[in-house]
Short mmCIF file of C-alpha atoms and ligand atoms in Angstrom, two decimals:
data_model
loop_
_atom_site.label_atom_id
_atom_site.label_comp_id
_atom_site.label_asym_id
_atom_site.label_seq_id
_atom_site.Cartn_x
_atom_site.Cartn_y
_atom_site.Cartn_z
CA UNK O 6 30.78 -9.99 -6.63
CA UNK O 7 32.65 -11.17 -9.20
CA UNK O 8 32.61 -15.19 -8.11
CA UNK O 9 28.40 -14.94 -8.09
CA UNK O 10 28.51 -12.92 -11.62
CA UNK O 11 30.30 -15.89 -13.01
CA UNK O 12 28.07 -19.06 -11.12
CA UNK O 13 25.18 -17.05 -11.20
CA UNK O 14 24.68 -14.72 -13.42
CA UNK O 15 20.79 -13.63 -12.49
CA UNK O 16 21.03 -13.58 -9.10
CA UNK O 17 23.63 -11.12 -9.53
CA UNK O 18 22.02 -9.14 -11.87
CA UNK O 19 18.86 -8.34 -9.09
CA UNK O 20 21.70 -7.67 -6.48
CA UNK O 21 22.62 -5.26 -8.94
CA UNK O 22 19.01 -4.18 -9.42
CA UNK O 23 18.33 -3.86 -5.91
CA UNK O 24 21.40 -2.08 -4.80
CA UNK O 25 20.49 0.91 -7.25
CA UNK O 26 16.20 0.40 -5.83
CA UNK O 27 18.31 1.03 -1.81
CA UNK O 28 20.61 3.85 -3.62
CA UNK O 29 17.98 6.00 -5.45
CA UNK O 30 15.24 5.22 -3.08
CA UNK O 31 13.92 6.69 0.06
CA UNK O 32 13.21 3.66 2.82
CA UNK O 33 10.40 4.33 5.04
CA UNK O 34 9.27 0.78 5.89
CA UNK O 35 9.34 1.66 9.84
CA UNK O 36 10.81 -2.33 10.81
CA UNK O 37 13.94 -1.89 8.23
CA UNK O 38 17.46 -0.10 8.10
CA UNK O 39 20.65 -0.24 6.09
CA UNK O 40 23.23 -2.24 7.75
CA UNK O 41 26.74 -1.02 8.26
CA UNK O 42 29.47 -2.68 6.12
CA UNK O 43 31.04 -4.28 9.04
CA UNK O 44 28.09 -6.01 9.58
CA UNK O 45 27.56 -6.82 5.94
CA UNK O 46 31.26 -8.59 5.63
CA UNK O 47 30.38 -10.74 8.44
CA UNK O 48 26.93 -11.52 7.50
CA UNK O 49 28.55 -12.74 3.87
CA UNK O 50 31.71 -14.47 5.79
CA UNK O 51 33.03 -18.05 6.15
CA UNK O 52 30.91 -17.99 9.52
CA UNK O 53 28.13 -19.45 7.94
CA UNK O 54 30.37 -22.69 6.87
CA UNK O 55 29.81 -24.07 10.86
CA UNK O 56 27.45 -26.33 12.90
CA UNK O 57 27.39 -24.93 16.12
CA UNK O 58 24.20 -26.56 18.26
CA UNK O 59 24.18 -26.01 21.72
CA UNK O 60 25.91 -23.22 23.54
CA UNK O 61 29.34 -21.76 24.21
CA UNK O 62 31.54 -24.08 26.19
CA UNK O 63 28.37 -27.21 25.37
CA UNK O 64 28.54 -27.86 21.95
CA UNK O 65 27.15 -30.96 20.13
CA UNK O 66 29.87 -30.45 17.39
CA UNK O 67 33.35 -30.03 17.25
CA UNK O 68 35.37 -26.99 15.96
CA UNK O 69 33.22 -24.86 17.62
CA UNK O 70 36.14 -22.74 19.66
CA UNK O 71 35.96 -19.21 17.67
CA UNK O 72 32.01 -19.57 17.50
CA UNK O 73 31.95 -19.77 21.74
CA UNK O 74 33.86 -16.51 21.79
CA UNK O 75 31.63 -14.57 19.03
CA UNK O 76 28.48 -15.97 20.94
CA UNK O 77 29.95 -14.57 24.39
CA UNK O 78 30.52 -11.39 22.49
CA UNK O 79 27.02 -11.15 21.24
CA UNK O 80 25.44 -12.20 24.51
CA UNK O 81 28.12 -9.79 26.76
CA UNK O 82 27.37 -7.00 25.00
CA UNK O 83 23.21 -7.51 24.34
CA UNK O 84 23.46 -7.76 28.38
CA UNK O 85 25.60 -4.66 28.50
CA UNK O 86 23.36 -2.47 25.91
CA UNK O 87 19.68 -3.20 27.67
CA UNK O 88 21.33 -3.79 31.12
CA UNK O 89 20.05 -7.32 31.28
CA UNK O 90 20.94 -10.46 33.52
CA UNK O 91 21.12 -12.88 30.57
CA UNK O 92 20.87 -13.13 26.54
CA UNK O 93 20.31 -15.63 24.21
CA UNK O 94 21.10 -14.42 21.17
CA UNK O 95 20.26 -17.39 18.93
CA UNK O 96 16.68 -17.16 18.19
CA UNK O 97 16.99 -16.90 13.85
CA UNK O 98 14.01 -14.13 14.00
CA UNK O 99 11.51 -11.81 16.13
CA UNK O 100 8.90 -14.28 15.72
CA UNK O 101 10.77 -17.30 16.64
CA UNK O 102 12.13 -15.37 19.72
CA UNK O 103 8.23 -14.79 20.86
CA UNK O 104 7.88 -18.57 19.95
CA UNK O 105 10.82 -19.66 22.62
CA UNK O 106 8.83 -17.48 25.33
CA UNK O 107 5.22 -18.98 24.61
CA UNK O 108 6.74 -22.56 24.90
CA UNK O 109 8.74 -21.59 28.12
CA UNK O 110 5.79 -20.50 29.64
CA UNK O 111 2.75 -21.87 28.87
CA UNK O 112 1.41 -25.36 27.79
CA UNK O 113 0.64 -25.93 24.08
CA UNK O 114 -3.55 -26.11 23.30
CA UNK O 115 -4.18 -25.67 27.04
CA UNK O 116 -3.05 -22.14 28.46
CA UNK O 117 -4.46 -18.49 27.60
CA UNK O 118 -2.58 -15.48 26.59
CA UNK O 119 -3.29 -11.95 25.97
CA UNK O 120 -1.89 -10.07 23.71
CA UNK O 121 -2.43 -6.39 21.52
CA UNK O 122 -4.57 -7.44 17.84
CA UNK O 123 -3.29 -7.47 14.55
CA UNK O 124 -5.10 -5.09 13.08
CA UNK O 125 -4.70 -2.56 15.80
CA UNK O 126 -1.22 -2.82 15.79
CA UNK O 127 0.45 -5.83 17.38
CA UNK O 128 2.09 -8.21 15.62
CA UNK O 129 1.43 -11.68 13.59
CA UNK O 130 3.42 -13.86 16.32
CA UNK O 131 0.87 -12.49 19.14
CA UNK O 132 -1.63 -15.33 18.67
CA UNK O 133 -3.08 -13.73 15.40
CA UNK O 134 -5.41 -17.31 14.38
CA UNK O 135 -3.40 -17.83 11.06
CA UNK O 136 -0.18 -18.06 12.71
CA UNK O 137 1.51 -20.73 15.38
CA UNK O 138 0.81 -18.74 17.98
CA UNK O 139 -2.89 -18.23 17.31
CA UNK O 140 -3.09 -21.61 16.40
CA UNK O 141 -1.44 -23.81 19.89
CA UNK O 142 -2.88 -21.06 22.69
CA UNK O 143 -6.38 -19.92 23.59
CA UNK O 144 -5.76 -16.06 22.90
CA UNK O 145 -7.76 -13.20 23.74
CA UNK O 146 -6.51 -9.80 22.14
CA UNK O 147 -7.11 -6.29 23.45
CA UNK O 148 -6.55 -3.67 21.01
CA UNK O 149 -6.72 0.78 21.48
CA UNK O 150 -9.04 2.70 22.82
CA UNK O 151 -10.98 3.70 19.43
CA UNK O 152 -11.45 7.08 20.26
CA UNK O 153 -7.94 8.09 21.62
CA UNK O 154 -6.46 5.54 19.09
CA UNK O 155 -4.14 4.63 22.54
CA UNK O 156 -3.44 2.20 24.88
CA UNK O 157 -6.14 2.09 27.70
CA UNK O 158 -4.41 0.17 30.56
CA UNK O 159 -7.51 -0.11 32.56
CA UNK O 160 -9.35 -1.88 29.86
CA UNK O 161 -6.32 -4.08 29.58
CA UNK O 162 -6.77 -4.87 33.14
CA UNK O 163 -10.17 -5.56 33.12
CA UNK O 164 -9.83 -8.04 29.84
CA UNK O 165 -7.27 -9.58 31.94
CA UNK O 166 -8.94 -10.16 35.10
CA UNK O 167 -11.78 -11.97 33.21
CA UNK O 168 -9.32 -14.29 30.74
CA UNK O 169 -6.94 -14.77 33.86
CA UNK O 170 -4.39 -15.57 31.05
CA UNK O 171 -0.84 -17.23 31.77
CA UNK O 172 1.19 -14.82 29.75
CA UNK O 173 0.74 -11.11 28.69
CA UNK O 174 1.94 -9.83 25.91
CA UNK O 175 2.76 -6.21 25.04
CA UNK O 176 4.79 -4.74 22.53
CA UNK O 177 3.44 -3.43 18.66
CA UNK O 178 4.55 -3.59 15.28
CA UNK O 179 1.93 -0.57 14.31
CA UNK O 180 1.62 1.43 17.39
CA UNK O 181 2.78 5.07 17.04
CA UNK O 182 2.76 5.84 21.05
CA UNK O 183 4.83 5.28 24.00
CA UNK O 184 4.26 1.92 25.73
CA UNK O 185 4.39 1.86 29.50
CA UNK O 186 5.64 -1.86 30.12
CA UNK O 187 5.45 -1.27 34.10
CA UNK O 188 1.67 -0.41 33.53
CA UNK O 189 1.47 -4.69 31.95
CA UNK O 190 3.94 -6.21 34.46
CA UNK O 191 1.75 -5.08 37.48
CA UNK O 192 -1.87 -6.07 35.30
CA UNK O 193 0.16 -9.49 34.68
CA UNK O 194 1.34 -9.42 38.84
CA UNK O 195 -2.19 -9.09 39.69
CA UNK O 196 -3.62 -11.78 37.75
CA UNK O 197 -1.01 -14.19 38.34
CA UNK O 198 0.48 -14.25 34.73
CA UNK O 199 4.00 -13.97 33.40
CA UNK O 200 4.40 -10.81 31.15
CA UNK O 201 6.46 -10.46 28.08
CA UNK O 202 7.56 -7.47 25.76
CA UNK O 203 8.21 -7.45 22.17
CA UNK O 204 10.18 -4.52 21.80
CA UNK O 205 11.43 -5.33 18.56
CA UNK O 206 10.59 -2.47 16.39
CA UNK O 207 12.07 -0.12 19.33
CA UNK O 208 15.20 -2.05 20.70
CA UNK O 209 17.44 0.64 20.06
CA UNK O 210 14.83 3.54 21.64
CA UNK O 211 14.45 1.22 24.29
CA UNK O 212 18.28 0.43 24.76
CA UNK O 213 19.47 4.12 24.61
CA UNK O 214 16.45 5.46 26.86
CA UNK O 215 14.67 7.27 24.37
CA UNK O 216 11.83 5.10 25.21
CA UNK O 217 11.43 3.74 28.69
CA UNK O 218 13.25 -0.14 28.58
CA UNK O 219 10.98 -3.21 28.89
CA UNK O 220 14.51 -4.97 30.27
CA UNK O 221 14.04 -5.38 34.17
CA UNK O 222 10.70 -3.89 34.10
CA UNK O 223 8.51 -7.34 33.02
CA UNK O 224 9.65 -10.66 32.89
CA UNK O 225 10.50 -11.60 29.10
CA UNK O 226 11.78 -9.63 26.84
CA UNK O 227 11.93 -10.22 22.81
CA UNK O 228 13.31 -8.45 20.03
CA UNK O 229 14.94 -8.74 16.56
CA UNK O 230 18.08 -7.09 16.02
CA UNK O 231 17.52 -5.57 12.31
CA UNK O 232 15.41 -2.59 13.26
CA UNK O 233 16.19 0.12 15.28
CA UNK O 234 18.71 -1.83 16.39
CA UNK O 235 20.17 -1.81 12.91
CA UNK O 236 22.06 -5.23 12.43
CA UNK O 237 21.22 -8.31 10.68
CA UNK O 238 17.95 -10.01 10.79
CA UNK O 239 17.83 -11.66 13.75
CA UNK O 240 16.43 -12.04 17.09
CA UNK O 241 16.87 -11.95 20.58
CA UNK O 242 15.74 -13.05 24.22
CA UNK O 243 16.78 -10.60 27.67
CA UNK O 244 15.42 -11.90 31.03
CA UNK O 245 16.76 -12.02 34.21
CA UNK O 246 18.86 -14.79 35.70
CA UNK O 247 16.44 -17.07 37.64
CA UNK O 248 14.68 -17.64 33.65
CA UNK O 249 17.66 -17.93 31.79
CA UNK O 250 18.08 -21.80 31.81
CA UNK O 251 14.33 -22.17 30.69
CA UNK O 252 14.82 -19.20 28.10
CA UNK O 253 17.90 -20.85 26.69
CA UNK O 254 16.23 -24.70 26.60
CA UNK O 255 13.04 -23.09 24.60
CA UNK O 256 15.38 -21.91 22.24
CA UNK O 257 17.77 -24.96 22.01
CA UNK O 258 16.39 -27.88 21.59
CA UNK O 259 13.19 -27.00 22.38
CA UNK O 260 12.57 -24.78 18.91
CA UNK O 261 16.25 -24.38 17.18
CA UNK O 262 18.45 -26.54 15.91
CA UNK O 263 21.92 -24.86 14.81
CA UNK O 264 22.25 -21.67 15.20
CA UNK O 265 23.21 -18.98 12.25
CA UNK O 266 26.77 -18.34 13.55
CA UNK O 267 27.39 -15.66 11.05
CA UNK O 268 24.05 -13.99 12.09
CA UNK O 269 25.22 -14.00 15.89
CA UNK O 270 28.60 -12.56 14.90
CA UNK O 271 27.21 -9.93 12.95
CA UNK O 272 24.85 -9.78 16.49
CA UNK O 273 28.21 -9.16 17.93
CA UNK O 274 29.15 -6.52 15.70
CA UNK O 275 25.86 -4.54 15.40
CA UNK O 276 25.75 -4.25 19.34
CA UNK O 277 29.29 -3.38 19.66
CA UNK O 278 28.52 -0.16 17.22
CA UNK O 279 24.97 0.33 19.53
CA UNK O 280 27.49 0.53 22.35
CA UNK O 281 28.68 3.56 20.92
CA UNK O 282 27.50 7.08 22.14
CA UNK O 283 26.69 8.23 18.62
CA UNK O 284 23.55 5.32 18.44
CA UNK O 285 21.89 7.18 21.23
CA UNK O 286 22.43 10.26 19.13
CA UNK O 287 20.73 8.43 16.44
CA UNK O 288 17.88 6.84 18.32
CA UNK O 289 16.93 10.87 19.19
CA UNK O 290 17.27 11.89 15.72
CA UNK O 291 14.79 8.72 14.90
CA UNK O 292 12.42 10.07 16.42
CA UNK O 293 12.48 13.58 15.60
CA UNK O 294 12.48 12.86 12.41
CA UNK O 295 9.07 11.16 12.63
CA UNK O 296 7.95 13.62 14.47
CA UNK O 297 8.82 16.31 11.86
CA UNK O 298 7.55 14.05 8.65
CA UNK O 299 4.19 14.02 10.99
CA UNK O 300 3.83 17.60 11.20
CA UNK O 301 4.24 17.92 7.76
CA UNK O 302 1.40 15.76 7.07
CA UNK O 303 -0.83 17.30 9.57
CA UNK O 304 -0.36 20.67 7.87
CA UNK O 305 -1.11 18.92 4.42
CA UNK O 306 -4.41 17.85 5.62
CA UNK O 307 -3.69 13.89 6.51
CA UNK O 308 -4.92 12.30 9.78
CA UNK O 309 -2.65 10.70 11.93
CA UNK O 310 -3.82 7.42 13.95
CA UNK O 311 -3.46 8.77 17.48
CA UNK O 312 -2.91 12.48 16.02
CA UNK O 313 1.32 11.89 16.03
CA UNK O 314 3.73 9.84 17.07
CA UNK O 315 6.49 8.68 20.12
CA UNK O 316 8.48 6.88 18.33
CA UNK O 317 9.99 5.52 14.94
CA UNK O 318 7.09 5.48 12.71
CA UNK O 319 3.71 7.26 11.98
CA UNK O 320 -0.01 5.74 10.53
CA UNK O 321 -1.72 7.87 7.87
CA UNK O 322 -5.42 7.12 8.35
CA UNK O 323 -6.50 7.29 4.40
CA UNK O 324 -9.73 6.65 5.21
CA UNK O 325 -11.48 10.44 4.71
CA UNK O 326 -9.23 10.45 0.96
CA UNK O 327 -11.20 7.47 -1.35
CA UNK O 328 -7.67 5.57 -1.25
CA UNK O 329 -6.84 2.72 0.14
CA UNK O 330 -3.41 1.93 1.69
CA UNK O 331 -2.63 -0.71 -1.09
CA UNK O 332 -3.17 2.08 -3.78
CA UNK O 333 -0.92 4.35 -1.63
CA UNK O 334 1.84 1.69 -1.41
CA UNK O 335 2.23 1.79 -5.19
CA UNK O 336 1.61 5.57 -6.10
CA UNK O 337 4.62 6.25 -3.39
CA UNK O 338 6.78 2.97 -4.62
CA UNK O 339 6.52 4.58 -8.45
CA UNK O 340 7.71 7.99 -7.04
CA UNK O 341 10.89 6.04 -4.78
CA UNK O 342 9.34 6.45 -1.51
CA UNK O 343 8.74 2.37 -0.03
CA UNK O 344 6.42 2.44 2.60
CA UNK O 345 4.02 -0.54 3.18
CA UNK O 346 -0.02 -0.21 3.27
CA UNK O 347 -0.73 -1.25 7.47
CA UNK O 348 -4.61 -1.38 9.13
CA UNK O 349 -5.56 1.23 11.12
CA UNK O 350 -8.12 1.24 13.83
CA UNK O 351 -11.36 0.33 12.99
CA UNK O 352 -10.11 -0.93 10.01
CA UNK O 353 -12.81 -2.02 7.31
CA UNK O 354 -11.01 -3.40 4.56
CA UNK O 355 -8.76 -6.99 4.34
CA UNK O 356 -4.95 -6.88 5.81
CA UNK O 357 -4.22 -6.83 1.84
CA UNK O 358 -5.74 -3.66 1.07
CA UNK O 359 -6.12 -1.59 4.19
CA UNK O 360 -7.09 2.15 4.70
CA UNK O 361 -3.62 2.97 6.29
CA UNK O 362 0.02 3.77 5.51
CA UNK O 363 2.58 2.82 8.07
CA UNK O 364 6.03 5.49 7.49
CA UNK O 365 9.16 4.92 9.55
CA UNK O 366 12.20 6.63 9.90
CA UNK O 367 14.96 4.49 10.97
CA UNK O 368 16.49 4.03 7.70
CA UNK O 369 16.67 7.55 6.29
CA UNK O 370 17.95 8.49 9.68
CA UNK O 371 20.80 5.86 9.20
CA UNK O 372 21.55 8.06 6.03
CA UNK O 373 22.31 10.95 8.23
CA UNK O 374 19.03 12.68 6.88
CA UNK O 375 17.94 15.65 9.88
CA UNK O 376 14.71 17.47 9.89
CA UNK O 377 15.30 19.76 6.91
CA UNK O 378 14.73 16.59 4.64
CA UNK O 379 12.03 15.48 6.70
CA UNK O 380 10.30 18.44 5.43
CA UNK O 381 10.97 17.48 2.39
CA UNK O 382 10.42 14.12 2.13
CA UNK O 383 7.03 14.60 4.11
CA UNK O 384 6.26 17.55 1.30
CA UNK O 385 6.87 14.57 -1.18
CA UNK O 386 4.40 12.31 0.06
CA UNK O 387 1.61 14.67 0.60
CA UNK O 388 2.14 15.60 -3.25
CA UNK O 389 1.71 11.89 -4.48
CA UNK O 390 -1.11 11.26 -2.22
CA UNK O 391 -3.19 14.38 -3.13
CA UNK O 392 -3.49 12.95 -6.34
CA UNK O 393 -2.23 9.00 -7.12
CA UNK O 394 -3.25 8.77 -10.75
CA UNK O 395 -1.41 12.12 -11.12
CA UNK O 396 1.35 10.88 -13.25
CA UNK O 397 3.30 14.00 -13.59
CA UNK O 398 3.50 14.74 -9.72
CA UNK O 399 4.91 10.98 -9.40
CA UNK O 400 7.75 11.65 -12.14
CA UNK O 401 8.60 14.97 -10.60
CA UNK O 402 8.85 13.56 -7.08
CA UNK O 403 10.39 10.59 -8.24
CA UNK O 404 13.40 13.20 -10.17
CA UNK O 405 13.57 14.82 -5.94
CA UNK O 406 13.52 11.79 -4.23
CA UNK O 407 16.56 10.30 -6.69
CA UNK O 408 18.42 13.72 -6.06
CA UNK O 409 17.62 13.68 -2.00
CA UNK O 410 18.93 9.83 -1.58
CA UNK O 411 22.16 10.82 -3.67
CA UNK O 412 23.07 13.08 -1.39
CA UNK O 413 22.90 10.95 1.07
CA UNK O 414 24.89 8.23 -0.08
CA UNK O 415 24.20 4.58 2.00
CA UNK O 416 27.51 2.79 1.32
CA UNK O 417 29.50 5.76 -0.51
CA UNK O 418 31.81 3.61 -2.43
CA UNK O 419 28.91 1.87 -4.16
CA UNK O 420 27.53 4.69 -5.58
N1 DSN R 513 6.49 -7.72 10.05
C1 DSN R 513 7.43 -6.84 10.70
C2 DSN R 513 7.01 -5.42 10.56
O1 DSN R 513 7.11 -4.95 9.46
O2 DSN R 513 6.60 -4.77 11.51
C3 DSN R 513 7.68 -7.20 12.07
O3 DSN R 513 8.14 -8.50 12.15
#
């Protein structure tokens, strides 16, 4: 870094900073992950010098010949990974992925859509009323069953029958359990609506079979490709082939200008290391690990939205300890542990404060970490939340969590 220390002095120092938070810490924000280095090199290459609009082989700008071959790389090998008919691979995020869909299928200020609430677990993009999406569609939003804490596809059914909506929307950013996207592509058949997953935060269960694929199974699929998928923040589109020329006008013009050409390459490179046999060795080892840090909390006395977990990440329900999730956040953040605060079911206080902790573990996996340091790091957070004003526990588990993450070194040579 030794161009930026020169021209900018105090950006480099909180790269600096925030290399040493990533080193020491423990991640366990359940929609981030460490990036490999190939991924970081292109992500920080001349590809980001380019214009590129269009697509490869119908570009608005010239120069564009080594772009068109990363781009069919990206979108090759997305199709290869999820077994999918077509790709785009330009959308710059999750949410503007989700945004390409809505405007492909339905009309803006006119149509309906369903899709899972906020505060039960879906995500901001799904027609929540401060964002775009709540904002140009008439949205109705299902949510769990409160006592299971689950999916109830019958009451899905019956919500959709009554709002006859144009699109469905499943997929969760908060929603510990498996997802059965057949169960919303028949709800969606029988109502005459389109259907569309948002498998970001699993894309790489999803893609390895550790969770059953959305791809084939309903009509649209979204995702970003910085969770379990562990490249750089992007996102993504899959559909079959009789939607891909709508798919790929939503995106460009209809939402996008130029695309991020170093983003797509480092697209490229992130699938081509998912194509590996080792990722589905890691998606298992996700998952385990959740389940392990979940057991651990059980037997410390926490409750669990849903009672466990099928995936990636786990929901402490704080509600029984006189905490709330925001207070959590920063007892754990003192001690190295970064987890963010997340509403729970019946959730009484604001999206700011909350009375639940959302824990992931697609990042510490990435680390190599197994369930031995699950029981550790689960050990950890039971400690700091017994007590969050106990300062003493927070130093202690702070000194553990510094020694655990230096054993487990993310890019060795920075240590
Ligand atoms: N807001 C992200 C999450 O943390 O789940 C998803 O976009």
């Amino acid at each position: 870094m030794l161009n930026l220390k020169k021209t900018d002095p105090e950006i480099a120092d909180l790269l600096e900073k925030e290399k040493q938070r990533q080193i020491q810490g423990l991640e366990l924000i359940a929609s981030e992950n460490l990036v490999s280095k190939a991924v970081l090199e292109v992500m920080g290459s001349i590809f980001t010098n380019k214009y590129a609009e269009g697509y490869p082989g119908k570009r608005y700008y010239g120069g564009c010949e080594f772009y068109d071959v990363a781009e069919d790389l990206a979108r090759e090998r997305m199709k290869k990974l999820f077994g999918a008919e077509h790709a785009n691979v330009q959308p710059h995020s999750g949410t503007q992925a989700n945004m390409a869909i809505y405007f492909a299928t339905m009309e803006c200020g006119k149509d309906r859509m369903m899709s899972m609430s906020l505060s039960q677990g879906g995500h901001l993009s799904h027609g929540s009323p401060v964002s775009f999406s709540g904002k140009m569609y008439q949205v109705t939003q299902y949510g769990v069953d409160l006592e299971t804490e689950m999916l109830d596809y019958g009451i899905v059914e019956e919500l959709a029958k009554k709002v006859r909506p144009r699109l469905i929307v499943c997929g969760a950013s908060a929603y510990p359990r498996r997802i059965d996207f057949k169960a919303f592509q028949e709800i969606a058949d029988g109502v005459g609506a389109q259907c569309m997953a948002d498998i970001a935060h699993i894309a790489g269960l999803c893609a390895t079979g550790v969770h059953e694929t959305s791809v084939g199974v309903v009509d649209f699929t979204t995702t970003t490709t910085h969770k379990t998928l562990r490249g750089p923040r992007g996102g993504a589109i899959l559909c079959d082939k009789e939607y891909a020329q709508m798919v790929d006008k939503a995106v460009f013009p209809g939402m996008q200008g130029g695309p991020l050409m170093h983003t797509i390459a480092a697209k490229a490179v992130c699938l081509k290391e998912a194509l590996q046999p080792s990722f589905t060795e890691y998606n298992r080892q996700i998952v385990k690990n959740a389940q392990k840090i979940a057991d651990v909390l059980l037997d410390a006395g926490l409750r669990l939205v849903s009672g466990g977990t099928d995936n990636h990440l786990l929901l402490i329900d704080l509600s029984d300890r006189g905490i709330t999730g925001l207070e959590a956040e920063i007892a754990l953040g003192r001690a190295g542990i970064t987890v963010n605060k997340n509403t729970i079911p019946r959730e009484t206080r604001s999206p700011f404060v909350t009375s639940g902790l959302r824990i992931g573990t697609p990042a510490i996996t990435t680390r190599g970490m197994k369930e031995a340091e699950m029981e550790q790091i689960g050990a950890l957070i039971a400690q700091v939340l017994r007590d969050i004003h106990d300062e003493a526990v927070i130093r202690k588990v702070k000194d553990e969590v510094v020694a655990l993450a230096s054993r487990f070194p993310i890019y060795p040579e920075l240590a």
